[in-house]
Coordinates of C-alpha atoms in Angstrom, one line a residue:
Chain A
X157 CA -22.1 -108.9 46.8
X158 CA -24.0 -110.0 43.7
X159 CA -27.2 -108.1 43.0
X160 CA -30.4 -110.0 43.8
X161 CA -33.4 -109.8 41.5
X162 CA -36.2 -107.9 43.0
X163 CA -38.8 -108.8 40.5
X164 CA -39.5 -109.0 36.7
X165 CA -40.0 -105.6 35.1
X166 CA -41.6 -105.4 31.7
X167 CA -40.8 -102.5 29.5
X168 CA -43.4 -103.1 26.7
X169 CA -46.7 -104.8 26.4
X170 CA -45.2 -107.2 24.0
X171 CA -42.6 -108.3 26.5
X172 CA -45.3 -108.8 29.1
X173 CA -47.4 -110.9 26.8
X174 CA -44.5 -113.2 26.1
X175 CA -44.6 -116.8 27.5
X176 CA -41.1 -116.4 28.9
X177 CA -39.5 -113.3 30.4
X178 CA -36.1 -113.9 31.9
X179 CA -32.9 -115.2 30.5
X180 CA -33.0 -118.1 33.0
X181 CA -36.4 -119.1 31.5
X182 CA -35.0 -119.1 28.0
X183 CA -32.0 -121.1 29.2
X184 CA -34.2 -123.7 30.8
X185 CA -36.4 -123.9 27.7
X186 CA -33.2 -124.5 25.6
X187 CA -32.1 -127.2 28.0
X188 CA -35.6 -128.8 27.8
X189 CA -35.6 -128.8 24.0
X190 CA -32.2 -130.2 23.9
X191 CA -33.1 -133.0 26.3
X192 CA -36.3 -133.8 24.3
X193 CA -34.3 -133.9 21.0
X194 CA -31.6 -136.1 22.5
X195 CA -33.9 -138.5 24.3
X196 CA -34.6 -141.0 21.5
X197 CA -30.8 -141.2 20.7
X198 CA -29.8 -141.8 24.3
X199 CA -32.4 -144.2 25.6
X200 CA -32.8 -147.8 24.7
X201 CA -36.1 -149.3 23.4
X202 CA -37.5 -150.2 26.8
X203 CA -37.0 -146.7 28.3
X204 CA -38.2 -145.1 25.1
X205 CA -41.4 -147.0 25.4
X206 CA -41.9 -145.7 28.9
X207 CA -41.2 -142.2 27.6
X208 CA -43.9 -142.7 25.0
X209 CA -46.5 -143.7 27.5
X210 CA -45.5 -140.7 29.6
X211 CA -46.1 -138.4 26.6
X212 CA -49.6 -139.8 26.2
X213 CA -50.3 -139.4 29.9
X214 CA -49.1 -135.8 29.6
X215 CA -51.8 -135.0 27.1
X216 CA -54.4 -136.7 29.2
X217 CA -53.3 -135.0 32.4
X218 CA -53.2 -131.6 30.8
X219 CA -56.8 -132.2 29.6
X220 CA -58.0 -133.3 33.0
X221 CA -56.3 -130.3 34.6
X222 CA -58.2 -128.0 32.4
X223 CA -61.4 -129.3 33.9
X224 CA -60.5 -130.1 37.5
X225 CA -57.6 -127.7 38.2
X226 CA -58.7 -124.7 36.2
X227 CA -62.5 -124.9 36.2
X228 CA -62.9 -126.6 39.5
X229 CA -65.3 -129.3 38.2
X230 CA -64.2 -132.7 39.7
X231 CA -64.4 -135.6 37.3
X232 CA -64.0 -139.3 37.9
X233 CA -64.9 -140.0 34.3
X234 CA -61.5 -139.7 32.7
X235 CA -61.3 -143.4 31.9
X236 CA -64.6 -143.2 30.1
X237 CA -63.5 -140.3 27.9
X238 CA -60.2 -142.0 27.1
X239 CA -62.3 -145.0 26.0
X240 CA -64.5 -142.9 23.7
X241 CA -61.4 -141.4 22.1
X242 CA -59.6 -144.7 21.7
X243 CA -62.6 -146.7 20.3
X244 CA -63.7 -143.9 17.9
X245 CA -60.2 -143.5 16.4
X246 CA -59.6 -147.2 16.2
X247 CA -62.9 -148.0 14.6
X248 CA -62.6 -145.2 12.0
X249 CA -59.1 -146.2 11.2
X250 CA -59.8 -150.0 11.0
X251 CA -63.3 -150.3 9.6
X252 CA -63.8 -147.0 7.8
X253 CA -60.2 -146.9 6.6
X254 CA -59.8 -143.2 7.3
X255 CA -56.2 -141.9 7.5
X256 CA -54.9 -141.6 11.0
X257 CA -54.9 -137.8 11.4
X258 CA -58.6 -137.7 10.3
X259 CA -59.6 -140.5 12.6
X260 CA -57.8 -138.9 15.5
X261 CA -59.4 -135.6 14.7
X262 CA -62.9 -137.2 14.6
X263 CA -62.1 -138.9 17.9
X264 CA -61.1 -135.6 19.5
X265 CA -64.3 -134.0 18.3
X266 CA -66.6 -136.9 19.3
X267 CA -65.0 -137.1 22.7
X268 CA -65.4 -133.4 23.2
X269 CA -69.1 -133.8 22.3
X270 CA -69.4 -136.7 24.8
X271 CA -67.7 -134.6 27.4
X272 CA -70.2 -131.8 26.9
X273 CA -73.0 -134.3 27.2
X274 CA -71.7 -135.8 30.4
X275 CA -70.9 -132.3 31.6
X276 CA -74.5 -131.4 31.6
X277 CA -75.0 -132.7 35.2
X278 CA -72.4 -130.1 36.2
X279 CA -74.9 -127.4 35.4
X280 CA -77.0 -128.5 38.3
X281 CA -74.5 -130.2 40.6
X282 CA -71.5 -129.1 42.4
X283 CA -68.5 -130.6 44.2
X284 CA -69.4 -133.9 45.8
X285 CA -72.5 -134.6 43.8
X286 CA -70.6 -134.0 40.6
X287 CA -67.9 -136.5 41.7
X288 CA -70.6 -139.1 42.2
X289 CA -72.3 -138.4 38.9
X290 CA -69.1 -138.7 36.9
X291 CA -68.3 -141.9 38.8
X292 CA -71.6 -143.3 37.6
X293 CA -71.0 -142.2 34.0
X294 CA -67.6 -143.8 34.2
X295 CA -69.1 -147.1 35.2
X296 CA -71.8 -146.9 32.5
X297 CA -69.3 -146.1 29.7
X298 CA -67.0 -149.0 30.7
X299 CA -70.1 -151.3 30.8
X300 CA -71.0 -150.3 27.3
X301 CA -67.4 -150.8 26.1
X302 CA -67.4 -154.2 27.7
X303 CA -70.7 -155.5 26.4
X304 CA -71.1 -153.9 22.9
X305 CA -69.8 -156.6 20.5
X306 CA -69.3 -154.0 17.8
X307 CA -66.3 -152.8 19.8
X308 CA -64.5 -156.1 19.5
X309 CA -63.0 -158.4 16.8
X310 CA -65.1 -161.4 17.5
X311 CA -64.1 -162.6 20.9
X312 CA -60.7 -160.9 20.7
X313 CA -60.2 -157.3 21.7
X314 CA -60.2 -154.7 18.9
X315 CA -56.8 -154.7 17.3
X316 CA -55.5 -151.7 15.3
X317 CA -53.2 -152.0 12.3
X318 CA -49.7 -150.6 12.6
X319 CA -49.7 -146.9 12.0
X320 CA -49.2 -145.5 8.5
X321 CA -49.8 -141.9 7.5
X322 CA -49.9 -141.6 3.7
X323 CA -46.6 -143.1 2.6
X324 CA -45.0 -142.9 6.1
X325 CA -45.0 -146.2 7.7
X326 CA -44.0 -147.1 11.3
X327 CA -41.5 -149.9 11.0
X328 CA -40.9 -152.7 13.4
X329 CA -37.3 -152.0 14.3
X330 CA -37.8 -148.3 14.8
X331 CA -41.2 -148.6 16.4
X332 CA -40.5 -146.7 19.6
X333 CA -38.2 -144.2 17.9
X334 CA -40.8 -143.2 15.2
X335 CA -43.6 -143.1 17.7
X336 CA -41.6 -140.8 19.9
X337 CA -41.7 -138.1 17.3
X338 CA -45.4 -138.5 16.6
X339 CA -46.3 -138.4 20.3
X340 CA -43.8 -135.6 21.1
X341 CA -45.4 -133.5 18.4
X342 CA -48.9 -134.1 19.8
X343 CA -47.8 -133.5 23.4
X344 CA -46.1 -130.2 22.5
X345 CA -49.1 -129.1 20.6
X346 CA -51.4 -130.0 23.5
X347 CA -49.3 -128.3 26.1
X348 CA -48.9 -125.1 24.0
X349 CA -52.6 -125.1 23.2
X350 CA -53.6 -125.4 26.9
X351 CA -51.0 -122.9 27.9
X352 CA -52.4 -120.3 25.5
X353 CA -56.0 -121.2 26.3
X354 CA -55.5 -119.7 29.7
X355 CA -54.2 -116.5 28.2
X356 CA -57.5 -116.1 26.3
X357 CA -60.9 -114.9 27.4
X358 CA -62.3 -118.4 27.5
X359 CA -59.6 -119.7 29.7
X360 CA -60.0 -116.7 32.1
X361 CA -63.7 -117.4 32.2
X362 CA -62.9 -121.0 33.3
X363 CA -60.7 -119.7 36.2
X364 CA -63.3 -117.2 37.2
X365 CA -65.9 -120.0 37.4
X366 CA -63.6 -122.0 39.6
X367 CA -62.7 -119.2 42.0
X368 CA -66.3 -117.9 42.5
X369 CA -69.1 -118.7 40.1
X370 CA -71.5 -116.0 41.3
X371 CA -68.9 -113.3 41.0
X372 CA -68.0 -114.7 37.6
X373 CA -71.5 -114.4 36.3
X374 CA -71.7 -110.9 37.8
X375 CA -68.8 -109.8 35.6
X376 CA -70.4 -111.2 32.6
X377 CA -69.2 -114.7 32.3
X378 CA -71.8 -117.1 31.0
X379 CA -71.3 -119.8 33.7
X380 CA -73.4 -122.4 31.9
X381 CA -71.5 -122.0 28.7
X382 CA -68.1 -121.9 30.5
X383 CA -68.8 -125.1 32.3
X384 CA -70.0 -127.1 29.3
X385 CA -67.1 -125.7 27.2
X386 CA -64.6 -126.7 29.9
X387 CA -66.0 -130.2 29.8
X388 CA -65.8 -130.3 26.0
X389 CA -62.3 -128.8 25.7
X390 CA -60.9 -131.0 28.5
X391 CA -62.5 -134.1 26.9
X392 CA -61.1 -133.2 23.6
X393 CA -57.6 -133.4 25.0
X394 CA -58.4 -136.6 26.8
X395 CA -59.9 -138.0 23.5
X396 CA -56.6 -137.2 21.8
X397 CA -54.7 -139.1 24.5
X398 CA -57.1 -142.0 24.2
X399 CA -56.9 -142.1 20.3
X400 CA -53.1 -142.0 20.4
X401 CA -52.9 -144.7 23.0
X402 CA -55.1 -146.9 20.8
X403 CA -52.8 -146.5 17.8
X404 CA -49.7 -146.8 19.9
X405 CA -50.7 -150.0 21.8
X406 CA -52.4 -151.3 18.6
X407 CA -55.2 -152.9 20.7
X408 CA -58.2 -151.4 22.5
X409 CA -60.0 -153.1 25.3
X410 CA -62.2 -151.8 28.0
X411 CA -59.8 -153.0 30.7
X412 CA -57.5 -150.0 30.1
X413 CA -60.3 -147.5 30.9
X414 CA -61.5 -148.6 34.3
X415 CA -62.1 -146.4 37.3
X416 CA -58.5 -147.0 38.4
X417 CA -57.3 -145.1 35.3
X418 CA -59.5 -142.2 36.2
X419 CA -58.0 -142.2 39.7
X420 CA -54.5 -142.4 38.3
X421 CA -55.0 -139.3 36.2
X422 CA -56.6 -137.4 39.1
X423 CA -53.5 -138.5 41.1
X424 CA -51.3 -137.1 38.4
X425 CA -52.8 -133.6 38.5
X426 CA -52.9 -133.6 42.3
X427 CA -49.3 -134.6 42.6
X428 CA -48.2 -132.2 39.8
X429 CA -50.3 -129.3 41.0
X430 CA -54.0 -128.4 40.4
X431 CA -54.4 -125.5 38.0
X432 CA -51.0 -125.6 36.4
X433 CA -50.1 -126.9 32.9
X434 CA -46.5 -127.5 33.9
X435 CA -47.8 -129.3 37.0
X436 CA -49.9 -131.7 34.9
X437 CA -46.7 -132.6 33.0
X438 CA -44.6 -133.1 36.2
X439 CA -47.4 -135.1 37.7
X440 CA -47.8 -137.3 34.6
X441 CA -44.0 -138.0 34.5
X442 CA -43.9 -138.6 38.3
X443 CA -46.9 -141.0 38.4
X444 CA -45.8 -143.0 35.4
X445 CA -42.2 -143.2 36.6
X446 CA -42.8 -144.2 40.2
X447 CA -44.0 -147.8 39.4
X448 CA -41.2 -148.3 36.9
X449 CA -38.5 -147.1 39.3
X450 CA -40.1 -149.1 42.1
X451 CA -40.0 -152.2 39.8
X452 CA -36.4 -151.6 38.9
X453 CA -35.2 -151.0 42.5
X454 CA -37.1 -154.1 43.8
X455 CA -35.8 -156.1 40.9
X456 CA -32.3 -155.0 41.8
X457 CA -32.6 -156.2 45.4
X458 CA -35.1 -158.9 44.6
X459 CA -32.7 -161.8 44.9
X460 CA -31.8 -161.1 48.4
X461 CA -35.3 -160.1 49.5
X462 CA -37.8 -162.5 47.8
X463 CA -40.4 -161.3 50.2
X464 CA -40.5 -157.9 48.4
X465 CA -40.5 -159.1 44.8
X466 CA -43.5 -161.4 45.4
X467 CA -45.5 -158.5 46.7
X468 CA -44.7 -156.0 44.0
X469 CA -48.2 -155.2 42.8
X470 CA -49.3 -154.6 46.4
X471 CA -46.3 -152.4 47.1
X472 CA -47.0 -150.4 44.0
X473 CA -50.6 -149.8 45.1
X474 CA -49.5 -148.9 48.6
X475 CA -47.0 -146.4 47.2
X476 CA -49.7 -145.0 44.9
X477 CA -52.0 -144.4 47.9
X478 CA -49.3 -143.0 50.1
X479 CA -48.1 -140.6 47.4
X480 CA -51.6 -139.2 47.0
X481 CA -52.1 -138.9 50.8
X482 CA -48.7 -137.4 51.5
X483 CA -48.9 -134.8 48.7
X484 CA -52.3 -133.7 49.8
X485 CA -51.2 -133.4 53.4
X486 CA -47.7 -131.9 52.9
X487 CA -47.8 -130.0 49.6
X488 CA -51.4 -129.8 48.3
X489 CA -50.2 -127.6 45.4
X490 CA -48.0 -130.3 44.2
X491 CA -44.7 -130.6 42.4
X492 CA -45.2 -127.3 40.6
X493 CA -45.2 -125.4 43.9
X494 CA -42.2 -127.2 45.1
X495 CA -40.3 -126.2 41.9
X496 CA -41.4 -122.6 42.3
X497 CA -40.2 -122.6 45.9
X498 CA -36.8 -124.0 44.8
X499 CA -36.5 -121.3 42.2
X500 CA -37.4 -118.6 44.7
X501 CA -34.9 -119.9 47.2
X502 CA -32.1 -119.8 44.7
X503 CA -33.2 -116.4 43.4
X504 CA -33.2 -114.7 46.7
X505 CA -30.3 -116.5 48.2
X506 CA -28.7 -115.6 50.7
X507 CA -31.9 -113.9 51.8
X508 CA -35.0 -115.7 52.9
X509 CA -37.3 -113.6 50.8
Chain B
X165 CA -92.2 -168.5 42.9
X166 CA -89.1 -170.1 44.4
X167 CA -87.0 -167.7 42.2
X168 CA -88.9 -164.7 43.3
X169 CA -88.7 -165.5 47.0
X170 CA -85.0 -166.3 46.7
X171 CA -84.3 -163.1 44.8
X172 CA -86.2 -161.1 47.4
X173 CA -84.4 -162.6 50.3
X174 CA -81.0 -162.2 48.6
X175 CA -81.9 -158.7 47.6
X176 CA -83.1 -157.8 51.1
X177 CA -79.9 -159.2 52.7
X178 CA -77.7 -157.5 50.2
X179 CA -79.6 -154.3 50.9
X180 CA -79.3 -154.7 54.6
X181 CA -75.5 -155.0 54.3
X182 CA -75.5 -152.0 51.9
X183 CA -77.5 -150.1 54.5
X184 CA -74.9 -150.8 57.1
X185 CA -72.1 -149.6 54.8
X186 CA -74.1 -146.6 53.8
X187 CA -74.9 -145.7 57.4
X188 CA -71.2 -145.3 58.1
X189 CA -70.9 -143.2 55.0
X190 CA -73.8 -140.9 56.0
X191 CA -72.4 -140.6 59.5
X192 CA -69.1 -139.3 58.2
X193 CA -70.8 -137.0 55.7
X194 CA -73.3 -135.5 58.2
X195 CA -70.7 -134.8 60.9
X196 CA -67.7 -133.9 58.9
X197 CA -68.9 -133.1 55.4
X198 CA -66.4 -135.6 53.9
X199 CA -67.3 -138.0 51.1
X200 CA -65.6 -141.2 52.0
X201 CA -64.5 -143.2 49.0
X202 CA -62.8 -145.7 51.3
X203 CA -66.1 -147.0 52.7
X204 CA -65.9 -150.2 50.6
X205 CA -62.4 -150.8 52.0
X206 CA -63.7 -150.5 55.5
X207 CA -66.1 -153.4 54.7
X208 CA -63.2 -155.4 53.4
X209 CA -60.9 -154.6 56.3
X210 CA -63.7 -155.6 58.7
X211 CA -64.1 -158.9 57.1
X212 CA -60.4 -159.6 57.1
X213 CA -59.8 -158.5 60.7
X214 CA -62.5 -160.9 61.9
X215 CA -61.1 -163.6 59.6
X216 CA -57.6 -163.2 61.0
X217 CA -58.6 -163.2 64.6
X218 CA -61.1 -166.1 64.1
X219 CA -59.3 -168.3 61.7
X220 CA -55.6 -167.4 61.9
X221 CA -55.4 -166.7 65.6
X222 CA -58.1 -169.2 66.5
X223 CA -60.0 -167.0 68.9
X224 CA -63.6 -167.8 69.7
X225 CA -66.1 -166.1 67.4
X226 CA -67.4 -163.6 69.9
X227 CA -63.9 -162.6 71.0
X228 CA -63.0 -162.3 67.3
X229 CA -65.9 -159.9 66.7
X230 CA -65.0 -157.8 69.7
X231 CA -61.4 -157.6 68.5
X232 CA -62.7 -156.6 65.1
X233 CA -64.8 -153.8 66.6
X234 CA -61.9 -152.5 68.7
X235 CA -59.7 -152.6 65.6
X236 CA -62.3 -150.7 63.6
X237 CA -62.6 -148.0 66.3
X238 CA -58.8 -147.5 66.5
X239 CA -58.6 -147.5 62.7
X240 CA -61.4 -145.0 62.3
X241 CA -59.9 -142.6 65.0
X242 CA -56.4 -142.9 63.5
X243 CA -57.6 -142.1 60.0
X244 CA -59.5 -139.1 61.2
X245 CA -56.7 -137.8 63.2
X246 CA -53.8 -138.4 60.8
X247 CA -55.4 -138.0 57.4
X248 CA -58.6 -136.1 57.5
X249 CA -58.1 -133.5 60.2
X250 CA -55.2 -131.7 58.5
X251 CA -57.5 -131.3 55.5
X252 CA -60.4 -129.6 57.4
X253 CA -61.5 -126.6 55.3
X254 CA -59.7 -127.7 52.1
X255 CA -61.6 -127.9 48.9
X256 CA -63.8 -130.8 47.9
X257 CA -61.3 -132.2 45.4
X258 CA -58.5 -132.6 47.9
X259 CA -60.8 -134.2 50.5
X260 CA -62.2 -136.7 47.9
X261 CA -58.8 -137.5 46.6
X262 CA -57.4 -138.2 50.1
X263 CA -60.1 -140.7 50.8
X264 CA -59.4 -142.3 47.3
X265 CA -55.7 -142.5 48.2
X266 CA -56.6 -144.0 51.6
X267 CA -58.7 -146.6 49.8
X268 CA -55.8 -147.6 47.6
X269 CA -53.5 -147.8 50.6
X270 CA -55.9 -149.9 52.7
X271 CA -56.5 -152.3 49.8
X272 CA -52.7 -152.6 49.2
X273 CA -52.1 -153.4 52.8
X274 CA -54.7 -156.2 52.7
X275 CA -53.3 -157.4 49.4
X276 CA -49.8 -157.4 50.9
X277 CA -50.8 -159.5 53.9
X278 CA -53.4 -161.8 52.5
X279 CA -52.7 -161.9 48.8
X280 CA -55.3 -161.4 46.0
X281 CA -57.1 -164.7 46.3
X282 CA -60.2 -165.2 48.5
X283 CA -59.3 -166.7 51.9
X284 CA -61.4 -169.6 53.1
X285 CA -63.4 -169.1 56.3
X286 CA -65.7 -171.6 57.9
X287 CA -69.3 -170.5 57.7
X288 CA -70.2 -168.3 60.7
X289 CA -74.0 -168.5 60.1
X290 CA -75.8 -171.8 59.3
X291 CA -76.1 -172.3 55.6
X292 CA -78.8 -175.0 55.4
X293 CA -82.0 -174.2 53.5
X294 CA -85.3 -173.4 55.1
X295 CA -88.8 -173.4 53.7
X296 CA -90.1 -169.9 53.9
X297 CA -93.3 -170.6 51.9
X298 CA -94.4 -174.0 50.6
X299 CA -92.2 -175.0 47.7
X300 CA -89.5 -172.4 48.3
X301 CA -86.1 -172.7 50.0
X302 CA -83.7 -170.1 51.0
X303 CA -80.5 -170.4 53.1
X304 CA -80.9 -169.4 56.8
X305 CA -77.7 -167.4 56.7
X306 CA -79.3 -164.8 54.3
X307 CA -82.3 -164.5 56.7
X308 CA -80.0 -164.1 59.7
X309 CA -78.1 -161.4 57.8
X310 CA -81.3 -159.4 57.6
X311 CA -82.1 -159.9 61.2
X312 CA -78.6 -159.0 62.4
X313 CA -78.4 -156.0 60.2
X314 CA -81.8 -154.9 61.5
X315 CA -80.7 -155.3 65.1
X316 CA -77.5 -153.3 64.5
X317 CA -79.3 -150.6 62.6
X318 CA -81.9 -150.3 65.4
X319 CA -79.1 -150.1 67.9
X320 CA -77.5 -147.2 66.0
X321 CA -80.9 -145.4 65.7
X322 CA -81.5 -145.8 69.5
X323 CA -78.0 -144.5 70.1
X324 CA -78.6 -141.4 68.0
X325 CA -81.9 -140.7 69.6
X326 CA -81.3 -141.5 73.3
X327 CA -77.6 -141.4 74.2
X328 CA -75.7 -138.3 75.2
X329 CA -73.0 -138.9 72.5
X330 CA -75.6 -139.6 69.9
X331 CA -77.4 -136.4 70.6
X332 CA -74.1 -134.5 70.5
X333 CA -73.4 -136.0 67.1
X334 CA -76.7 -134.9 65.8
X335 CA -76.1 -131.4 67.2
X336 CA -72.7 -131.2 65.4
X337 CA -74.3 -132.4 62.2
X338 CA -77.0 -129.8 62.6
X339 CA -74.9 -126.8 63.4
X340 CA -71.2 -127.0 64.2
X341 CA -70.8 -123.6 65.7
X342 CA -73.9 -123.9 67.9
X343 CA -72.6 -127.2 69.1
X344 CA -69.3 -125.7 69.9
X345 CA -70.9 -123.0 72.0
X346 CA -72.8 -125.7 73.9
X347 CA -69.5 -127.2 75.0
X348 CA -69.5 -130.2 72.6
X349 CA -66.1 -131.2 71.5
X350 CA -66.5 -131.2 67.7
X351 CA -63.1 -132.9 67.3
X352 CA -64.2 -135.8 69.5
X353 CA -67.4 -136.1 67.5
X354 CA -65.4 -136.1 64.2
X355 CA -63.3 -138.9 65.6
X356 CA -66.3 -140.7 66.9
X357 CA -68.2 -140.6 63.6
X358 CA -65.2 -142.2 61.8
X359 CA -65.0 -144.8 64.4
X360 CA -68.7 -145.6 64.3
X361 CA -68.6 -145.7 60.5
X362 CA -65.7 -148.2 60.6
X363 CA -67.7 -150.3 63.1
X364 CA -70.9 -150.4 61.1
X365 CA -68.8 -151.2 58.0
X366 CA -67.2 -154.0 60.0
X367 CA -70.5 -155.6 60.7
X368 CA -71.5 -155.2 57.1
X369 CA -68.2 -156.7 55.9
X370 CA -68.4 -159.5 58.3
X371 CA -71.9 -160.5 57.1
X372 CA -71.1 -160.0 53.5
X373 CA -67.9 -162.0 53.8
X374 CA -69.8 -164.8 55.4
X375 CA -72.6 -165.0 52.7
X376 CA -70.2 -164.5 49.8
X377 CA -66.5 -164.8 50.3
X378 CA -63.7 -162.9 52.1
X379 CA -61.8 -161.3 49.3
X380 CA -60.9 -158.0 47.8
X381 CA -64.2 -158.0 45.9
X382 CA -65.9 -156.7 49.1
X383 CA -64.3 -153.3 48.4
X384 CA -65.9 -153.2 45.0
X385 CA -69.3 -154.0 46.4
X386 CA -68.7 -151.0 48.6
X387 CA -69.0 -148.7 45.6
X388 CA -72.7 -149.3 45.6
X389 CA -73.0 -147.1 48.7
X390 CA -73.0 -144.2 46.3
X391 CA -76.3 -145.1 44.6
X392 CA -77.7 -146.0 48.0
X393 CA -76.9 -142.7 49.7
X394 CA -77.9 -140.6 46.7
X395 CA -81.3 -142.5 46.6
X396 CA -81.8 -142.2 50.3
X397 CA -80.4 -138.7 50.7
X398 CA -76.8 -138.0 51.5
X399 CA -77.6 -136.8 55.0
X400 CA -80.4 -139.1 56.0
X401 CA -80.0 -142.1 58.3
X402 CA -83.4 -143.7 57.5
X403 CA -82.6 -143.0 53.9
X404 CA -79.7 -145.5 54.0
X405 CA -82.1 -148.3 55.0
X406 CA -84.6 -147.6 52.3
X407 CA -81.9 -146.9 49.7
X408 CA -80.0 -150.0 50.7
X409 CA -83.0 -152.2 50.4
X410 CA -84.2 -150.7 47.1
X411 CA -80.7 -151.1 45.5
X412 CA -80.3 -154.6 46.9
X413 CA -83.6 -155.7 45.6
X414 CA -83.2 -154.0 42.3
X415 CA -79.9 -155.5 41.5
X416 CA -81.1 -159.0 42.5
X417 CA -84.2 -158.8 40.4
X418 CA -82.4 -157.5 37.4
X419 CA -79.7 -160.1 37.6
X420 CA -82.2 -162.9 38.3
X421 CA -84.8 -162.0 35.7
X422 CA -82.9 -160.2 33.1
X423 CA -79.1 -159.9 32.9
X424 CA -76.4 -160.3 35.5
X425 CA -74.1 -157.9 33.8
X426 CA -76.7 -155.2 33.5
X427 CA -77.4 -155.6 37.2
X428 CA -73.9 -154.2 38.0
X429 CA -74.7 -150.8 36.5
X430 CA -78.5 -150.5 37.1
X431 CA -77.7 -148.8 40.4
X432 CA -75.7 -146.2 38.6
X433 CA -78.4 -145.6 36.0
X434 CA -80.8 -145.0 38.9
X435 CA -78.2 -142.7 40.5
X436 CA -78.0 -140.5 37.4
X437 CA -81.8 -140.4 37.1
X438 CA -82.1 -139.4 40.8
X439 CA -79.5 -136.7 40.5
X440 CA -81.4 -135.2 37.5
X441 CA -84.8 -135.3 39.1
X442 CA -84.3 -135.1 42.9
X443 CA -80.6 -134.7 43.8
X444 CA -81.3 -134.6 47.5
X445 CA -82.7 -138.1 47.4
X446 CA -85.8 -139.4 49.1
X447 CA -85.2 -138.2 52.6
X448 CA -82.3 -135.8 52.3
X449 CA -82.5 -132.2 53.3
X450 CA -83.1 -130.0 50.3
X451 CA -80.0 -128.0 50.9
X452 CA -78.1 -129.0 47.8
X453 CA -76.3 -126.2 46.1
X454 CA -77.7 -125.7 42.6
X455 CA -76.0 -123.7 39.9

């Protein structure tokens, strides 16, 4: 009988600090890298555009998970922070003619600042009250984005010139292909950054605040600072996602930052798994793919069932609601937990544990 | 003068409807500690159920309303039993998200059946204008909305003060464990508060649908219960009435005298201000956890 692993034993501190420990983990990493490298050569333009929006969503979801999943501060203001990032970067790029990396960086910093500002209520409020406060700030930011004429091109929504960084120009025929590499680079940086954040003292402080804030302050965590920093860091990621979406879609309007967007991102991290970076990625992929696949499958049977295709938006919404409810009822720790359980099952097979 | 009277009447009637919606919200929060983001959808469902039994199935209005109330009770109990009860004791984020998911689902079901356009429903309340003061005219329906809402709110208050079940509900809200030891079934109270919340939202939705239109916008209007309950106090029944009227009047005055767009976010500005100064609201218990 084959030997069954009984655990992971580290023989040096260096090994223990590594992000990956077992051969299986390295193998999966290699597979993932291969898949990511092969993606743009395999998929056609339509599917590549979906992958690109997923990559943006991954950055946003990772950012939101830092705040909600790791620090335990619920926020319904995600859409507002996306808007801050998108408008800042678009305006700096269009009107101040800054190069894109600089404008995106400014957007990240400004959104982080806005996040810290809107995080201030979190110093006084908890749980339910914080949810309502962030709901209010979401509505207020969207209102400003809707009414401020500076954020528009006359009566048309703000349009953003096609991306060029120095001499590198995104061309029309390779639009999705070139963007894939830009977005993939940003997403990988964001994921690695977040992953490492939670190996640092700051990240541990966030988790301590989430688990028990009084105990956290007893062991020397500055709860006030941890909360405001969590809002700032998380909003920074979200601002990056917003800025990238502005450059990618080449137009910025308030309609893409409504409360529904905030809820969509919350759904991503719930479905993926609160308090898990990998979970945020799974959730982003899942929530972005579900409507697309639904669309495809209804389109495939649409001719025989016209009843369904006419009600596609409603069906999408229903599935959206059902997914949230079912995940919360059946697997509140999300896809990440399901993946863990699958791995455990295989590792210990034929034993149960 | 005419404008002022008009705005006041409109504001008071909006406020009365908001108070009904907020009452349900507060009932659920007090008894079960759940923040219900689907309260606006309850308003909408109420309006649509009465619409379908009154217009589509052609039942007499009173029967249609009774059908609506029964439907609301069943819906409330089912939601509590199937969705909320498994989550008792989970963290706030999960509970909030499940009601958000519920809201999406309910809205999608209505969208699936009735489409996205407003449905046309004959006026339930008379619409002709009446002279309240010399030189002013307001529609009777708006005045009747205030009266009906006042009657329903009074009925609820009497129910909480006098009836066995109402007192049991207050006991559970006050102290769950003590209520359990007194032989009160907390489960039944949980179910009852969801049912009552759905019923009060049904009345609100019915009235709102009549004075505006029966459409999915009713659910958006429901988001204003948050400013209302924060102003009045999350756990205060009289607070919902005061909060509802204040928010109703405020939005009508701002939209009438200043800017209709601004009026949509004035309640939220007020909400933020209250959270900063007095987070437990006007009548709420000062039990809020501060950090």
